[in-house]
Tab-separated table of C-alpha atoms in Angstrom:
chain	number	residue	atom	x	y	z
A	443	MET	CA	72.420	179.918	-52.017
A	444	ALA	CA	72.898	177.795	-48.907
A	445	LYS	CA	74.075	179.517	-45.761
A	446	THR	CA	77.779	178.808	-45.280
A	447	ARG	CA	78.661	180.888	-42.221
A	448	GLY	CA	77.141	182.233	-39.058
A	449	THR	CA	78.804	183.852	-36.055
A	450	GLY	CA	80.812	180.933	-34.663
A	451	LEU	CA	83.996	179.097	-35.546
A	452	LEU	CA	85.686	175.887	-34.489
A	453	MET	CA	89.406	175.967	-35.287
A	454	ALA	CA	91.843	173.068	-34.958
A	455	TRP	CA	95.580	173.591	-35.571
A	456	VAL	CA	98.187	170.820	-35.477
A	457	ASP	CA	101.620	169.741	-36.653
A	458	ILE	CA	101.831	166.139	-37.855
A	459	PRO	CA	105.050	164.081	-37.991
A	460	ALA	CA	105.987	163.070	-41.534
A	461	GLU	CA	105.414	159.365	-40.880
A	462	HIS	CA	101.734	160.001	-40.038
A	463	ASP	CA	101.032	162.706	-42.612
A	464	ALA	CA	99.355	160.614	-45.323
A	465	ALA	CA	97.168	158.629	-42.913
A	466	PHE	CA	96.174	161.771	-41.014
A	467	ASN	CA	95.100	163.634	-44.154
A	468	ALA	CA	93.189	160.641	-45.514
A	469	TRP	CA	91.278	160.218	-42.223
A	470	TYR	CA	90.475	163.920	-41.986
A	471	ASP	CA	89.215	164.259	-45.560
A	472	GLU	CA	87.421	160.905	-45.868
A	473	GLU	CA	85.882	160.570	-42.409
A	474	HIS	CA	86.213	163.473	-40.011
A	475	MET	CA	85.155	166.406	-42.202
A	476	PRO	CA	81.988	164.619	-43.455
A	477	ARG	CA	81.122	163.539	-39.904
A	478	LEU	CA	81.268	167.081	-38.573
A	479	ALA	CA	79.422	168.440	-41.621
A	480	ALA	CA	76.411	166.314	-40.625
A	481	ILE	CA	76.052	168.024	-37.202
A	482	PRO	CA	73.177	170.540	-37.045
A	483	GLY	CA	74.650	174.044	-36.933
A	484	PHE	CA	77.880	173.141	-38.732
A	485	LEU	CA	77.432	175.180	-41.911
A	486	SER	CA	80.652	174.539	-43.830
A	487	GLY	CA	84.236	173.462	-43.326
A	488	ALA	CA	87.627	173.591	-44.967
A	489	ARG	CA	91.196	172.504	-44.299
A	490	TYR	CA	94.325	174.579	-44.872
A	491	GLN	CA	98.083	174.084	-44.914
A	492	ALA	CA	100.456	176.815	-43.778
A	493	ILE	CA	102.775	178.323	-46.367
A	494	ARG	CA	104.047	180.748	-43.713
A	495	GLY	CA	103.814	180.443	-39.959
A	496	ALA	CA	102.641	177.508	-37.863
A	497	PRO	CA	101.182	175.018	-37.002
A	498	LYS	CA	101.145	173.274	-40.383
A	499	TYR	CA	97.479	172.246	-40.602
A	500	LEU	CA	94.268	174.102	-39.826
A	501	ALA	CA	90.717	172.742	-39.928
A	502	MET	CA	88.180	175.575	-39.936
A	503	TYR	CA	84.474	174.989	-39.321
A	504	GLU	CA	81.856	177.703	-39.815
A	505	LEU	CA	79.074	177.465	-37.207
A	506	GLU	CA	75.593	178.929	-36.905
A	507	ASP	CA	76.853	180.241	-33.570
A	508	HIS	CA	79.266	179.135	-30.850
A	509	ASN	CA	76.518	177.346	-28.885
A	510	VAL	CA	76.649	174.529	-31.447
A	511	LEU	CA	79.789	173.402	-29.622
A	512	ARG	CA	77.675	172.766	-26.506
A	513	SER	CA	75.069	170.661	-28.319
A	514	ALA	CA	74.549	166.960	-27.658
A	515	ALA	CA	74.994	166.267	-31.372
A	516	PHE	CA	78.556	167.583	-31.148
A	517	LEU	CA	79.591	166.530	-27.639
A	518	ASP	CA	77.898	163.156	-27.260
A	519	ASP	CA	77.891	161.948	-30.849
A	520	VAL	CA	81.280	163.218	-32.064
A	521	ARG	CA	83.695	164.809	-29.609
A	522	TYR	CA	83.391	162.159	-26.895
A	523	LYS	CA	82.615	159.246	-29.203
A	524	PRO	CA	85.694	158.742	-31.388
A	525	SER	CA	85.623	156.273	-34.252
A	526	PRO	CA	88.223	153.469	-34.269
A	527	ARG	CA	90.174	155.299	-36.974
A	528	ARG	CA	90.146	158.585	-35.067
A	529	SER	CA	91.391	156.791	-31.949
A	530	THR	CA	94.683	156.033	-33.703
A	531	ILE	CA	95.339	158.977	-36.053
A	532	SER	CA	93.649	162.066	-34.576
A	533	PRO	CA	95.646	165.224	-33.683
A	534	SER	CA	95.515	164.367	-29.983
A	535	HIS	CA	97.141	160.992	-30.687
A	536	VAL	CA	99.819	161.703	-33.300
A	537	GLY	CA	100.010	165.502	-33.473
A	538	ARG	CA	102.155	168.180	-31.914
A	539	ASN	CA	101.246	171.785	-31.053
A	540	PHE	CA	97.550	170.867	-31.112
A	541	LEU	CA	95.255	173.831	-30.487
A	542	LEU	CA	91.463	173.432	-30.529
A	543	ASN	CA	89.350	176.523	-29.831
A	544	GLY	CA	85.775	177.642	-30.318
A	545	TYR	CA	85.097	181.291	-31.163
A	546	ARG	CA	82.319	183.889	-31.188
A	547	GLN	CA	82.364	186.584	-33.889
A	548	ILE	CA	82.815	190.157	-32.681
A	549	PHE	CA	83.523	191.947	-36.005
A	550	PRO	CA	81.425	192.455	-38.028
A	551	ALA	CA	78.797	192.411	-35.312
A	552	ARG	CA	76.573	190.006	-37.246
A	553	ALA	CA	76.680	187.706	-40.252
A	554	ALA	CA	75.242	188.983	-43.541
A	555	PRO	CA	73.867	186.806	-46.383
A	556	ALA	CA	76.166	188.610	-48.830
A	557	ASP	CA	79.116	187.183	-46.905
A	558	ASP	CA	78.120	183.562	-47.561
A	559	PRO	CA	80.649	182.424	-50.170
A	560	ALA	CA	79.822	179.347	-52.214
A	561	ASP	CA	83.366	178.067	-51.732
A	562	PRO	CA	85.734	178.518	-48.781
A	563	PRO	CA	88.389	181.174	-49.439
A	564	PRO	CA	91.498	179.884	-51.217
A	565	PHE	CA	93.926	181.596	-48.819
A	566	LEU	CA	93.779	182.848	-45.245
A	567	GLN	CA	95.893	184.902	-42.916
A	568	ILE	CA	95.282	184.047	-39.268
A	569	GLY	CA	96.345	186.116	-36.266
A	570	ARG	CA	96.086	184.659	-32.751
A	571	ILE	CA	96.406	187.583	-30.357
A	572	THR	CA	96.713	188.322	-26.650
A	573	ILE	CA	96.320	191.835	-25.268
A	574	ALA	CA	96.700	193.145	-21.716
A	575	GLN	CA	93.312	193.514	-20.019
A	576	HIS	CA	93.725	197.246	-19.380
A	577	MET	CA	94.265	197.776	-23.144
A	578	GLU	CA	91.334	195.690	-24.409
A	579	ASP	CA	88.801	198.476	-24.965
A	580	GLU	CA	91.226	200.595	-26.962
A	581	PHE	CA	92.566	197.525	-28.768
A	582	ASN	CA	89.109	196.521	-30.004
A	583	ALA	CA	88.174	200.068	-31.002
A	584	TRP	CA	91.430	200.444	-32.943
A	585	TYR	CA	91.168	197.059	-34.642
A	586	ASN	CA	87.541	197.487	-35.706
A	587	THR	CA	87.555	201.135	-36.778
A	588	CYS	CA	91.128	201.720	-37.965
A	589	TYR	CA	93.177	198.601	-38.567
A	590	ILE	CA	90.828	196.262	-40.452
A	591	PRO	CA	89.184	198.960	-42.642
A	592	GLY	CA	92.601	199.870	-44.032
A	593	TYR	CA	93.364	196.294	-45.012
A	594	LEU	CA	89.963	195.826	-46.661
A	595	GLN	CA	91.047	198.326	-49.333
A	596	VAL	CA	94.091	196.227	-50.311
A	597	PRO	CA	93.751	194.399	-53.662
A	598	GLY	CA	93.200	190.686	-53.111
A	599	VAL	CA	91.646	191.014	-49.643
A	600	LEU	CA	88.214	189.396	-49.809
A	601	ARG	CA	86.957	189.698	-46.227
A	602	ALA	CA	88.106	190.109	-42.640
A	603	ARG	CA	86.505	188.955	-39.411
A	604	ARG	CA	87.422	189.005	-35.740
A	605	PHE	CA	86.525	186.529	-33.024
A	606	VAL	CA	86.925	186.008	-29.293
A	607	ALA	CA	87.593	182.562	-27.816
A	608	ILE	CA	84.693	181.145	-25.815
A	609	GLU	CA	87.335	179.544	-23.590
A	610	GLY	CA	91.084	179.071	-23.718
A	611	GLU	CA	93.872	181.228	-25.098
A	612	PRO	CA	94.881	183.250	-27.052
A	613	LYS	CA	91.712	185.251	-26.537
A	614	TYR	CA	91.456	187.042	-29.905
A	615	LEU	CA	91.465	185.686	-33.448
A	616	THR	CA	91.627	187.620	-36.722
A	617	VAL	CA	90.778	185.883	-40.010
A	618	TYR	CA	91.662	187.566	-43.306
A	619	GLU	CA	90.499	185.945	-46.546
A	620	PHE	CA	92.732	186.393	-49.594
A	621	ALA	CA	92.357	185.765	-53.311
A	622	ASN	CA	96.070	184.898	-53.550
A	623	ALA	CA	99.011	184.153	-51.276
A	624	GLY	CA	100.917	187.292	-52.260
A	625	VAL	CA	98.567	189.800	-50.621
A	626	PRO	CA	100.582	190.325	-47.392
A	627	ALA	CA	103.769	190.858	-49.435
A	628	SER	CA	102.222	193.632	-51.539
A	629	PRO	CA	103.148	197.323	-51.188
A	630	GLU	CA	99.485	198.142	-50.588
A	631	TRP	CA	99.426	195.791	-47.581
A	632	ALA	CA	102.597	197.362	-46.197
A	633	ALA	CA	101.109	200.834	-46.630
A	634	ALA	CA	97.953	199.800	-44.758
A	635	ARG	CA	100.037	198.299	-41.970
A	636	GLU	CA	102.205	201.351	-41.403
A	637	GLY	CA	99.949	204.182	-42.524
A	638	ASN	CA	98.139	205.160	-39.339
A	639	PRO	CA	99.639	206.688	-36.167
A	640	TRP	CA	97.141	204.809	-34.002
A	641	SER	CA	98.511	201.529	-35.359
A	642	ARG	CA	102.040	202.535	-34.439
A	643	ARG	CA	100.870	203.296	-30.907
A	644	MET	CA	99.024	200.003	-30.457
A	645	ARG	CA	101.421	197.546	-32.095
A	646	PRO	CA	103.870	197.282	-29.152
A	647	HIS	CA	100.990	196.111	-26.931
A	648	VAL	CA	99.829	193.325	-29.275
A	649	GLN	CA	101.233	189.903	-28.380
A	650	LEU	CA	101.078	187.377	-31.217
A	651	ASP	CA	101.006	183.652	-30.536
A	652	GLU	CA	103.997	181.618	-31.725
A	653	GLY	CA	103.716	180.940	-35.460
A	654	SER	CA	101.227	183.781	-35.919
A	655	PRO	CA	100.305	185.427	-38.205
A	656	SER	CA	100.224	182.481	-40.550
A	657	VAL	CA	99.303	182.419	-44.241
A	658	LEU	CA	97.514	179.248	-45.315
A	659	GLN	CA	96.381	177.643	-48.563
A	660	ARG	CA	93.194	175.588	-48.849
A	661	ILE	CA	93.696	171.833	-49.317
A	662	TYR	CA	90.117	170.636	-48.658
A	663	PRO	CA	87.851	170.923	-50.532
A	664	LYS	CA	90.541	170.789	-53.185
A	665	PRO	CA	90.689	174.003	-55.245
């Protein structure tokens, strides 16, 4: 099976005004996703639409590692060389609340071949998180050893990963992969969220970005 994920991510969130929605989606699916897929080190990609939270659209690209975003193939041939179509309908031209960040995986510590799904997950929950610097060590220990392991036992949770931004804010990103959209409304999810005293201690220190956590459904490739 082809490798579909490494230890890097490129994430692009945006809200699109209704009058540009159809043209934006057509450009993204027909031109932009295939163009990025051809860059060495871009392993797979998918697009999602929020069913809870914001912004509305997310494009998620799995990278061999975050250094792909510093390559000439990405910077010179794509990022700084827009096509005529992109110059009129890209998120930076017609979008609102545009957030573009590159990330390095910090949990699990490395990618494993068993975690290379043939298809992108059908649903995601994304958390964009800021934490005070003096709390970071405890925050990461809690998240990796207490918080995520509890959620991985919830029916419908496929995987969970954590990332740190290579630049920009918010610094931390959590990506949960779900089999269905109802996972975070389940009693098992609620029990995992509230079941540990360490979580109750840490939660007041966790600052979530506006619109986060969001639950998103895959729209490309179409299910």
